[in-house]
Tab-separated table of C-alpha atoms and ligand atoms in Angstrom:
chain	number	residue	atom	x	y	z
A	19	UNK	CA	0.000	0.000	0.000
A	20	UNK	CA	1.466	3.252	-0.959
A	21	UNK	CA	1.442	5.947	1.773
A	22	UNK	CA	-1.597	7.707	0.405
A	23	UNK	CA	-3.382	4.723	0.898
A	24	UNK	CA	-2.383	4.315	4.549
A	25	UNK	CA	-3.280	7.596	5.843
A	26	UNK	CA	-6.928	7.626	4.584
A	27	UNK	CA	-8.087	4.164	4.680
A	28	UNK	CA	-7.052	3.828	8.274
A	29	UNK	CA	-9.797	6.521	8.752
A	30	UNK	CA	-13.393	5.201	11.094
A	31	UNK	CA	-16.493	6.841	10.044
A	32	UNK	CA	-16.704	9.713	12.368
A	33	UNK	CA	-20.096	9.805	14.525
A	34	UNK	CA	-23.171	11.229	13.811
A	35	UNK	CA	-24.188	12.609	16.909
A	36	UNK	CA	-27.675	13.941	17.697
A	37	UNK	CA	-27.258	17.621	19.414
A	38	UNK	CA	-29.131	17.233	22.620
A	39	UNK	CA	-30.920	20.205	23.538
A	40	UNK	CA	-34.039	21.100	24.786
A	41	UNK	CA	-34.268	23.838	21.881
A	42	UNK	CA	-34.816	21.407	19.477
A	43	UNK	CA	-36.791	18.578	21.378
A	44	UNK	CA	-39.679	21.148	22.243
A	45	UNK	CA	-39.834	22.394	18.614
A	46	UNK	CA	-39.680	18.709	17.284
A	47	UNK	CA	-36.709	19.452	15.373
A	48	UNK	CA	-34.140	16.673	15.599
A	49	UNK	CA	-30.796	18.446	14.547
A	50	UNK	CA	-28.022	15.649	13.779
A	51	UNK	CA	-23.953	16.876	13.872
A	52	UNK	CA	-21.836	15.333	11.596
A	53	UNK	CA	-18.448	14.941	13.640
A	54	UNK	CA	-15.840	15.131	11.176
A	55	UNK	CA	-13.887	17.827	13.452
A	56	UNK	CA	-12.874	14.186	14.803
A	57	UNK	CA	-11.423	12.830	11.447
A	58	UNK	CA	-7.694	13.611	12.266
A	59	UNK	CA	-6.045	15.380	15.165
A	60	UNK	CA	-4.090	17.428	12.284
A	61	UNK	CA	-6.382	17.246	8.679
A	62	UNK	CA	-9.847	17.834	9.726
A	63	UNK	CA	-12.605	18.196	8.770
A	64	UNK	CA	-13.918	18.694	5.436
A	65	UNK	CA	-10.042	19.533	4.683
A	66	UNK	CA	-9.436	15.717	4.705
A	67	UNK	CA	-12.543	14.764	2.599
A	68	UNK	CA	-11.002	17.392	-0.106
A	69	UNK	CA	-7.647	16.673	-0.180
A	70	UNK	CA	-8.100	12.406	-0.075
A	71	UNK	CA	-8.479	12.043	-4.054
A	72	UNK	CA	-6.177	15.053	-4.798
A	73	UNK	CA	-3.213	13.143	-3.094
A	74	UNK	CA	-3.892	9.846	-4.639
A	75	UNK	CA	-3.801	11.291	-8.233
A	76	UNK	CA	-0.640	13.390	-7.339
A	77	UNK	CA	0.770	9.926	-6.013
A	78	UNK	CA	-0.299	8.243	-9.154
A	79	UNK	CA	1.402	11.193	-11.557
A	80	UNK	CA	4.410	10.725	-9.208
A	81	UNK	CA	4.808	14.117	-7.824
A	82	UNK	CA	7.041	14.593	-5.054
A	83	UNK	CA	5.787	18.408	-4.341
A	84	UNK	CA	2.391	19.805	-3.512
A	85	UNK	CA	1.951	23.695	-3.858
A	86	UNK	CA	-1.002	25.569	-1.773
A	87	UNK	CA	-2.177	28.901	-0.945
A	88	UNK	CA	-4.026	30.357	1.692
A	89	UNK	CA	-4.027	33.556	3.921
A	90	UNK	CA	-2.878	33.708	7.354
A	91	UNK	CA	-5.354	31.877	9.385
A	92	UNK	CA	-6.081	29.085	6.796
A	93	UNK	CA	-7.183	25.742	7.687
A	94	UNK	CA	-6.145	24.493	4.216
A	95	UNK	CA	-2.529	25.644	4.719
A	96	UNK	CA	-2.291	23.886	8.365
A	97	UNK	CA	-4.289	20.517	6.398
A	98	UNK	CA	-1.910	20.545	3.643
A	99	UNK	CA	1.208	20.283	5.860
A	100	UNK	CA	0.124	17.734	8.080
A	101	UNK	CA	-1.077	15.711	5.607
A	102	UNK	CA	1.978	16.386	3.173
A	103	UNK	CA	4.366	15.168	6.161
A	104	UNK	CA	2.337	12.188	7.216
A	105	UNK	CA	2.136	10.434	3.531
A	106	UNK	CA	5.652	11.943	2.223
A	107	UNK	CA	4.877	14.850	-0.195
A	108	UNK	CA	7.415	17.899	0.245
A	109	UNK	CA	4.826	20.973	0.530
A	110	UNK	CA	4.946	24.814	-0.723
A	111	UNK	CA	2.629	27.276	0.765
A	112	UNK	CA	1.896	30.207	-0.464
A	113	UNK	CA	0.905	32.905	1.707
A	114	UNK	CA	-1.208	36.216	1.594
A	115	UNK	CA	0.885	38.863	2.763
A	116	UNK	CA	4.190	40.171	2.650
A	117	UNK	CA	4.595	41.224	6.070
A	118	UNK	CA	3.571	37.853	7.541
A	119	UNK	CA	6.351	35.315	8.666
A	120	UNK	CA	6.525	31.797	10.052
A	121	UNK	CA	6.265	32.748	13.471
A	122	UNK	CA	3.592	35.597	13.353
A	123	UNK	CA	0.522	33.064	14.638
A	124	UNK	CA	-0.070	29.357	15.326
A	125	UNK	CA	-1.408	28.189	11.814
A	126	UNK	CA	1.681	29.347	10.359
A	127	UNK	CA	4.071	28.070	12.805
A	128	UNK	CA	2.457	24.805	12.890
A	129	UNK	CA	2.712	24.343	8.996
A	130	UNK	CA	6.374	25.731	9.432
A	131	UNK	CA	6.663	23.006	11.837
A	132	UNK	CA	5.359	20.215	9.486
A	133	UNK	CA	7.956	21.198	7.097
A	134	UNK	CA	5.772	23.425	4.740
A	135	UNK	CA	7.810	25.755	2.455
A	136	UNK	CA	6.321	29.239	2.963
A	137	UNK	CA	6.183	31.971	0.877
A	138	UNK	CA	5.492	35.466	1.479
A	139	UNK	CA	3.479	37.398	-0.985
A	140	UNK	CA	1.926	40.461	-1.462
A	141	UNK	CA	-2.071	40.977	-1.662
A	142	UNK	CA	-1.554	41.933	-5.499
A	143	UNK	CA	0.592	39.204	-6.285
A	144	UNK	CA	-1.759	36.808	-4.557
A	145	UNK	CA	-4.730	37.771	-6.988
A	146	UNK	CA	-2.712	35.710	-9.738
A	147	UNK	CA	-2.216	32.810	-8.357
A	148	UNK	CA	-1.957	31.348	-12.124
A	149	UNK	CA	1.234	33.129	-12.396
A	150	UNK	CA	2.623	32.537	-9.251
A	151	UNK	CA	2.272	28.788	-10.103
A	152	UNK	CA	4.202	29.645	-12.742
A	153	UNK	CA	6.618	31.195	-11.385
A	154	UNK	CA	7.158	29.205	-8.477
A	155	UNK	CA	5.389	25.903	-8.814
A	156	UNK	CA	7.516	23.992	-11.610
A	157	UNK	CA	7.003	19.999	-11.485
A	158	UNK	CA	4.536	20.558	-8.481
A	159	UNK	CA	0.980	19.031	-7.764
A	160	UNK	CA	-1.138	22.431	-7.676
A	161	UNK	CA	-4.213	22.219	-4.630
A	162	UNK	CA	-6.147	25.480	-5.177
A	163	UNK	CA	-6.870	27.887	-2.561
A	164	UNK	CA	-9.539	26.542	-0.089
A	165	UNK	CA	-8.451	23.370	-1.718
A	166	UNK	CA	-11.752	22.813	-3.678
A	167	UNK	CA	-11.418	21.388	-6.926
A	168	UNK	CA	-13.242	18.259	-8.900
A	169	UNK	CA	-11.702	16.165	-6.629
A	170	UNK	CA	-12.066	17.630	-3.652
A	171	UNK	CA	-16.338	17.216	-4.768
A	172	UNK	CA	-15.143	13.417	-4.992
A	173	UNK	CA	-14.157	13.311	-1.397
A	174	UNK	CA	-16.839	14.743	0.716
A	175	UNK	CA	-19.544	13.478	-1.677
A	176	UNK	CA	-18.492	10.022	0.460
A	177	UNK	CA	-19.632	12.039	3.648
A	178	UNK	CA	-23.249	11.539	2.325
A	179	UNK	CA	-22.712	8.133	1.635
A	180	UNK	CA	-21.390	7.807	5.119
A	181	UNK	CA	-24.630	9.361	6.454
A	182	UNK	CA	-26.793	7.500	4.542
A	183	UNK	CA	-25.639	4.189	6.079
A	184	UNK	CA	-25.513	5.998	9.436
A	185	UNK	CA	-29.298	7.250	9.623
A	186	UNK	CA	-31.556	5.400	7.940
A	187	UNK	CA	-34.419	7.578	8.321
A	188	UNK	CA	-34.648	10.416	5.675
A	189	UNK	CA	-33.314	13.667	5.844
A	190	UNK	CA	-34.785	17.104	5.105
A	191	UNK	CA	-32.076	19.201	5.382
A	192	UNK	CA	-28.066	18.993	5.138
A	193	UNK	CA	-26.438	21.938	6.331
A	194	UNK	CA	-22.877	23.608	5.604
A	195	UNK	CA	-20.888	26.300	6.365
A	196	UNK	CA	-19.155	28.039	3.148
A	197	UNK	CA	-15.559	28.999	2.185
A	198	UNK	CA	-14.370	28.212	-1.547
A	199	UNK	CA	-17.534	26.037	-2.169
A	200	UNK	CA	-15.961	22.820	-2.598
A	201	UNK	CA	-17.469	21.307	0.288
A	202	UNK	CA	-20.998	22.519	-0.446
A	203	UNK	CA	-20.572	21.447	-4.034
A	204	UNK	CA	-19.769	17.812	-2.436
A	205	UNK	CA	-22.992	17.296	-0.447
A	206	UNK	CA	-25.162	18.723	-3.407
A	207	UNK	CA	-23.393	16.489	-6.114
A	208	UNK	CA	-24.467	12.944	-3.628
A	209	UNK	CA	-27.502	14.308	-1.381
A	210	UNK	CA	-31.169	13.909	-1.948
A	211	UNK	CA	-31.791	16.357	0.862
A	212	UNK	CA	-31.788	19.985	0.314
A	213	UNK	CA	-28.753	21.573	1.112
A	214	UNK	CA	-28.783	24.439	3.321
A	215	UNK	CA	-25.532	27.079	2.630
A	216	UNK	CA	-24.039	29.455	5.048
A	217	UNK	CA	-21.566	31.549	4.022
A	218	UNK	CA	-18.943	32.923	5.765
A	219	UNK	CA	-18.009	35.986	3.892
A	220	UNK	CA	-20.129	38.883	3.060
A	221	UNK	CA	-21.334	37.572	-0.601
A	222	UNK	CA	-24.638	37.592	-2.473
A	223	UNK	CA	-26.512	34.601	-3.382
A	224	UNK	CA	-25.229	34.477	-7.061
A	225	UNK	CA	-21.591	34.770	-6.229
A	226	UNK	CA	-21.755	32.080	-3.921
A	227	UNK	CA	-23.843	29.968	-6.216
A	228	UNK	CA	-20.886	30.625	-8.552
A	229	UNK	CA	-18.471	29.329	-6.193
A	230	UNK	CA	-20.189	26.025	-5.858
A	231	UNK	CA	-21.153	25.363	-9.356
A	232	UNK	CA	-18.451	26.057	-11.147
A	233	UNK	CA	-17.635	22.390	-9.599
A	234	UNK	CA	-20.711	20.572	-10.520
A	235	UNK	CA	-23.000	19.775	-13.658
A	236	UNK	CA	-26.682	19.965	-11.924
A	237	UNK	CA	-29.132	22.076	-11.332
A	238	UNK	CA	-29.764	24.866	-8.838
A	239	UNK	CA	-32.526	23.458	-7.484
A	240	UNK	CA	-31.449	21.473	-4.389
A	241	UNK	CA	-29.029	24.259	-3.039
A	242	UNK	CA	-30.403	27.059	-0.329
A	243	UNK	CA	-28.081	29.711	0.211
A	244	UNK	CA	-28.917	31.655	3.692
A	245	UNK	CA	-26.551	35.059	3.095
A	246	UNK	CA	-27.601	36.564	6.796
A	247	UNK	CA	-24.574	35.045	8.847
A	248	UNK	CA	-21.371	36.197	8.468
A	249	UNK	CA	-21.274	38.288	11.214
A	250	UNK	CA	-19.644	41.146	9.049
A	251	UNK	CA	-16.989	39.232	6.608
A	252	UNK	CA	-14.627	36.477	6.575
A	253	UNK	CA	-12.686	36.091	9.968
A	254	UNK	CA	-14.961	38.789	11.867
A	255	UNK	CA	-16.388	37.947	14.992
A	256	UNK	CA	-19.317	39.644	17.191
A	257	UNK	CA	-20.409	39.830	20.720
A	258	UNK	CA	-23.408	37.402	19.998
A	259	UNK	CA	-21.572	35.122	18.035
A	260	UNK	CA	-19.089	34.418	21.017
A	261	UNK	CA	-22.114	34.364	23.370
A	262	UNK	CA	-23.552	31.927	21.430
A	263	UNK	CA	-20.731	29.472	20.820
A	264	UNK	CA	-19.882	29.582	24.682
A	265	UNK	CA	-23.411	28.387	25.566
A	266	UNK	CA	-23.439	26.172	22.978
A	267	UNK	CA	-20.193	24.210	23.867
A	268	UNK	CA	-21.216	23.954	27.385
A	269	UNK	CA	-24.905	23.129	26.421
A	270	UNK	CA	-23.560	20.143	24.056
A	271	UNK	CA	-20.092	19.378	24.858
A	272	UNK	CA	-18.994	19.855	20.963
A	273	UNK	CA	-16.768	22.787	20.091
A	274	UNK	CA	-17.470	25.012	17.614
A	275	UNK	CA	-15.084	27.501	15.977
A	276	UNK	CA	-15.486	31.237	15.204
A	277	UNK	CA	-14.964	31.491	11.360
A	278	UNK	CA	-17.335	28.917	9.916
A	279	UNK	CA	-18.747	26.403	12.347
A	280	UNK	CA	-19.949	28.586	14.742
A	281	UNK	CA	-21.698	30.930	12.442
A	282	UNK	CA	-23.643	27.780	10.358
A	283	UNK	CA	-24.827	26.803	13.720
A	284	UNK	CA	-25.869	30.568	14.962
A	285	UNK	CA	-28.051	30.561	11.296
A	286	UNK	CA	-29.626	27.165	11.944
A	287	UNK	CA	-30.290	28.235	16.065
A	288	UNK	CA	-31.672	31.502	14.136
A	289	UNK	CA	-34.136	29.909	11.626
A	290	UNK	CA	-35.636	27.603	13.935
A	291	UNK	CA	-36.652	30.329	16.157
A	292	UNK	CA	-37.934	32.394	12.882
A	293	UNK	CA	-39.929	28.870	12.023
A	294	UNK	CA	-37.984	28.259	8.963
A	295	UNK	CA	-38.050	24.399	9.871
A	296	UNK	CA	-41.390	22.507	10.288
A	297	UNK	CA	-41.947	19.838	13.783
A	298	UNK	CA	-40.657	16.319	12.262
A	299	UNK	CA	-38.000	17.262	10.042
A	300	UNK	CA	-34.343	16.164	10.541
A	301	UNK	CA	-32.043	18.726	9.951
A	302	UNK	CA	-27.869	17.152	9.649
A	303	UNK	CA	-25.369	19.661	10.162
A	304	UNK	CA	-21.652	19.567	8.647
A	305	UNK	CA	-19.217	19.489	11.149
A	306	UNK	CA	-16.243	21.057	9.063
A	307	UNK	CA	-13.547	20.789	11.884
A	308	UNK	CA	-11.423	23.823	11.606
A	309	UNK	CA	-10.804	23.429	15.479
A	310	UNK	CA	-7.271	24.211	15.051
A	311	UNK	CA	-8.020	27.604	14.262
A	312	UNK	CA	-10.252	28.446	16.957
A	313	UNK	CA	-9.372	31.425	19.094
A	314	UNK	CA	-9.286	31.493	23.096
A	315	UNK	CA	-11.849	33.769	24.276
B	9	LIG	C1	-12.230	25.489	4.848
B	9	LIG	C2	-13.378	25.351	5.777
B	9	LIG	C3	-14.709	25.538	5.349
B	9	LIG	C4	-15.062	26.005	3.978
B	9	LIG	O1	-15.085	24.980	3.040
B	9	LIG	P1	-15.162	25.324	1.490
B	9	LIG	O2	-15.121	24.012	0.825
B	9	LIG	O3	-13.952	26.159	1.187
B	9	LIG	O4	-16.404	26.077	1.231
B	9	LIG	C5	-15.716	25.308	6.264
B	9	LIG	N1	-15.451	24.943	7.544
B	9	LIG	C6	-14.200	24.781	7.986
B	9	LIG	C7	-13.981	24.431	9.399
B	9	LIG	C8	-13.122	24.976	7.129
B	9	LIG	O5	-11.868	24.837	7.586
């Protein structure tokens, strides 16, 4: 077995766990978590679903290099060091902002420390990342930013798959928090449910259905995109968010981070109360990880 192989077939299924709270049980909502913040101590998440198939094929073209971007705080760069130095791959990051280095925060120190390459560039040079490929990324396997691409869609459609033999009742509603799209893209391409979206930048509807379909060959019609909670942009963080991840946690006993996780699950708290979900449906809800990235407040 090659080392690809090893890392992500020794996976379990991670649990689906029902979230028990008396929110949901008097509304006669049961609201499912899907626990894949437990996939891997250092790839979690959705970040291991996306980069499983992209590995294998840059195994099977026999690349010895992988080449990522990301900005400061990204999940994908910390994901695509760990899992670069667990199965072999040298790694290249490239990262937004010239004035950053591999000490400034923990996400970049930890990839340092997994023996990821990293480069420094500015904001303009960022915006073409074709070219800095280019320039940069000779004989390398290229993961995009956010690392969605085709087969990063292969990977987490296997999350439904793993639901489906996990719950055998059906579903109403998958939910998912939204960066690049890739993971969103993955649930709609293998669910029969509707899929619920919540961004976690400021974007409109179109743009983010953009972002997902560019991926897929389907139709609009299953996807829901919910624009009200991103708490004022990528990365931002209110009052009421923290409030609300702080009662959650102790409420539940499952984390939740600040930049995507926490905000899905503040819109899906929020639409409940507004009546958005009828008594007897089963809402599941995309546990993305990202833990590693979650700030001490
Ligand atoms: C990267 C990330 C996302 C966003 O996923 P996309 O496929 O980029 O939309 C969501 N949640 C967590 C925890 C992440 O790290």
């Amino acid at each position: 077995m090659g080392r690809v192989a090893a890392f992500w077939e020794n996976t379990a299924q991670t649990p689906l766990q029902i979230v028990e709270d008396p929110f949901f049980i008097e509304r006669g909502i049961k609201l499912y978590l899907k626990r894949d913040d437990l996939i891997h101590p250092q790839v979690s998440g959705n970040k291991w679903r996306k980069l499983k198939y992209n590995l294998f094929e840059a195994e099977k073209q026999g690349i010895k290099t992988l080449m990522t971007f990301g900005g400061a705080y990204s999940n994908h760069i910390a994901a695509v060091a760990a899992a670069g130095q667990a199965t072999g791959f040298d790694t290249i990051g490239m990262i937004r902002g010239e004035e950053l280095r591999a000490d400034t925060n923990p996400t970049l120190r930890f990839a340092s420390q997994c023996g990821m390459k990293l480069l420094f560039v500015s904001r303009k040079d960022y915006r073409n990342k074709e070219e800095l490929a280019e320039r940069h990324g000779a004989g390398c396997y290229i993961i995009p930013e956010g690392g969605s691409n085709t087969l990063a869609v292969k990977g987490v459609a296997e999350v439904v798959t793993e639901i489906q033999s996990q719950l055998r009742t059906p579903v109403d509603y998958l939910c998912t928090s939204l960066g690049t799209g890739g993971t969103a893209a993955g649930l709609l391409s293998a669910s029969k449910a509707k899929v619920l979206v919540f961004p976690s930048l400021k974007i409109k509807v179109d743009e983010a259905k953009q972002m997902i379909f560019q991926h897929l060959s389907m139709s609009e019609a299953k996807a829901e995109i919910i624009t009200d909670y991103h708490f004022g942009g990528y990365g931002k963080v209110t009052e009421e968010l923290w409030q609300f991840i702080k009662t959650f946690e102790i409420q539940t006993h499952i984390p939740l981070e600040q930049v995507y996780t926490g905000k899905m699950m503040f819109g899906i708290y929020d639409l409940v109360k507004k009546g958005f979900f009828k008594r007897g449906q089963v809402i599941i809800a995309f546990h993305t990880g990202g833990l590693q990235g979650r700030a001490v407040f």
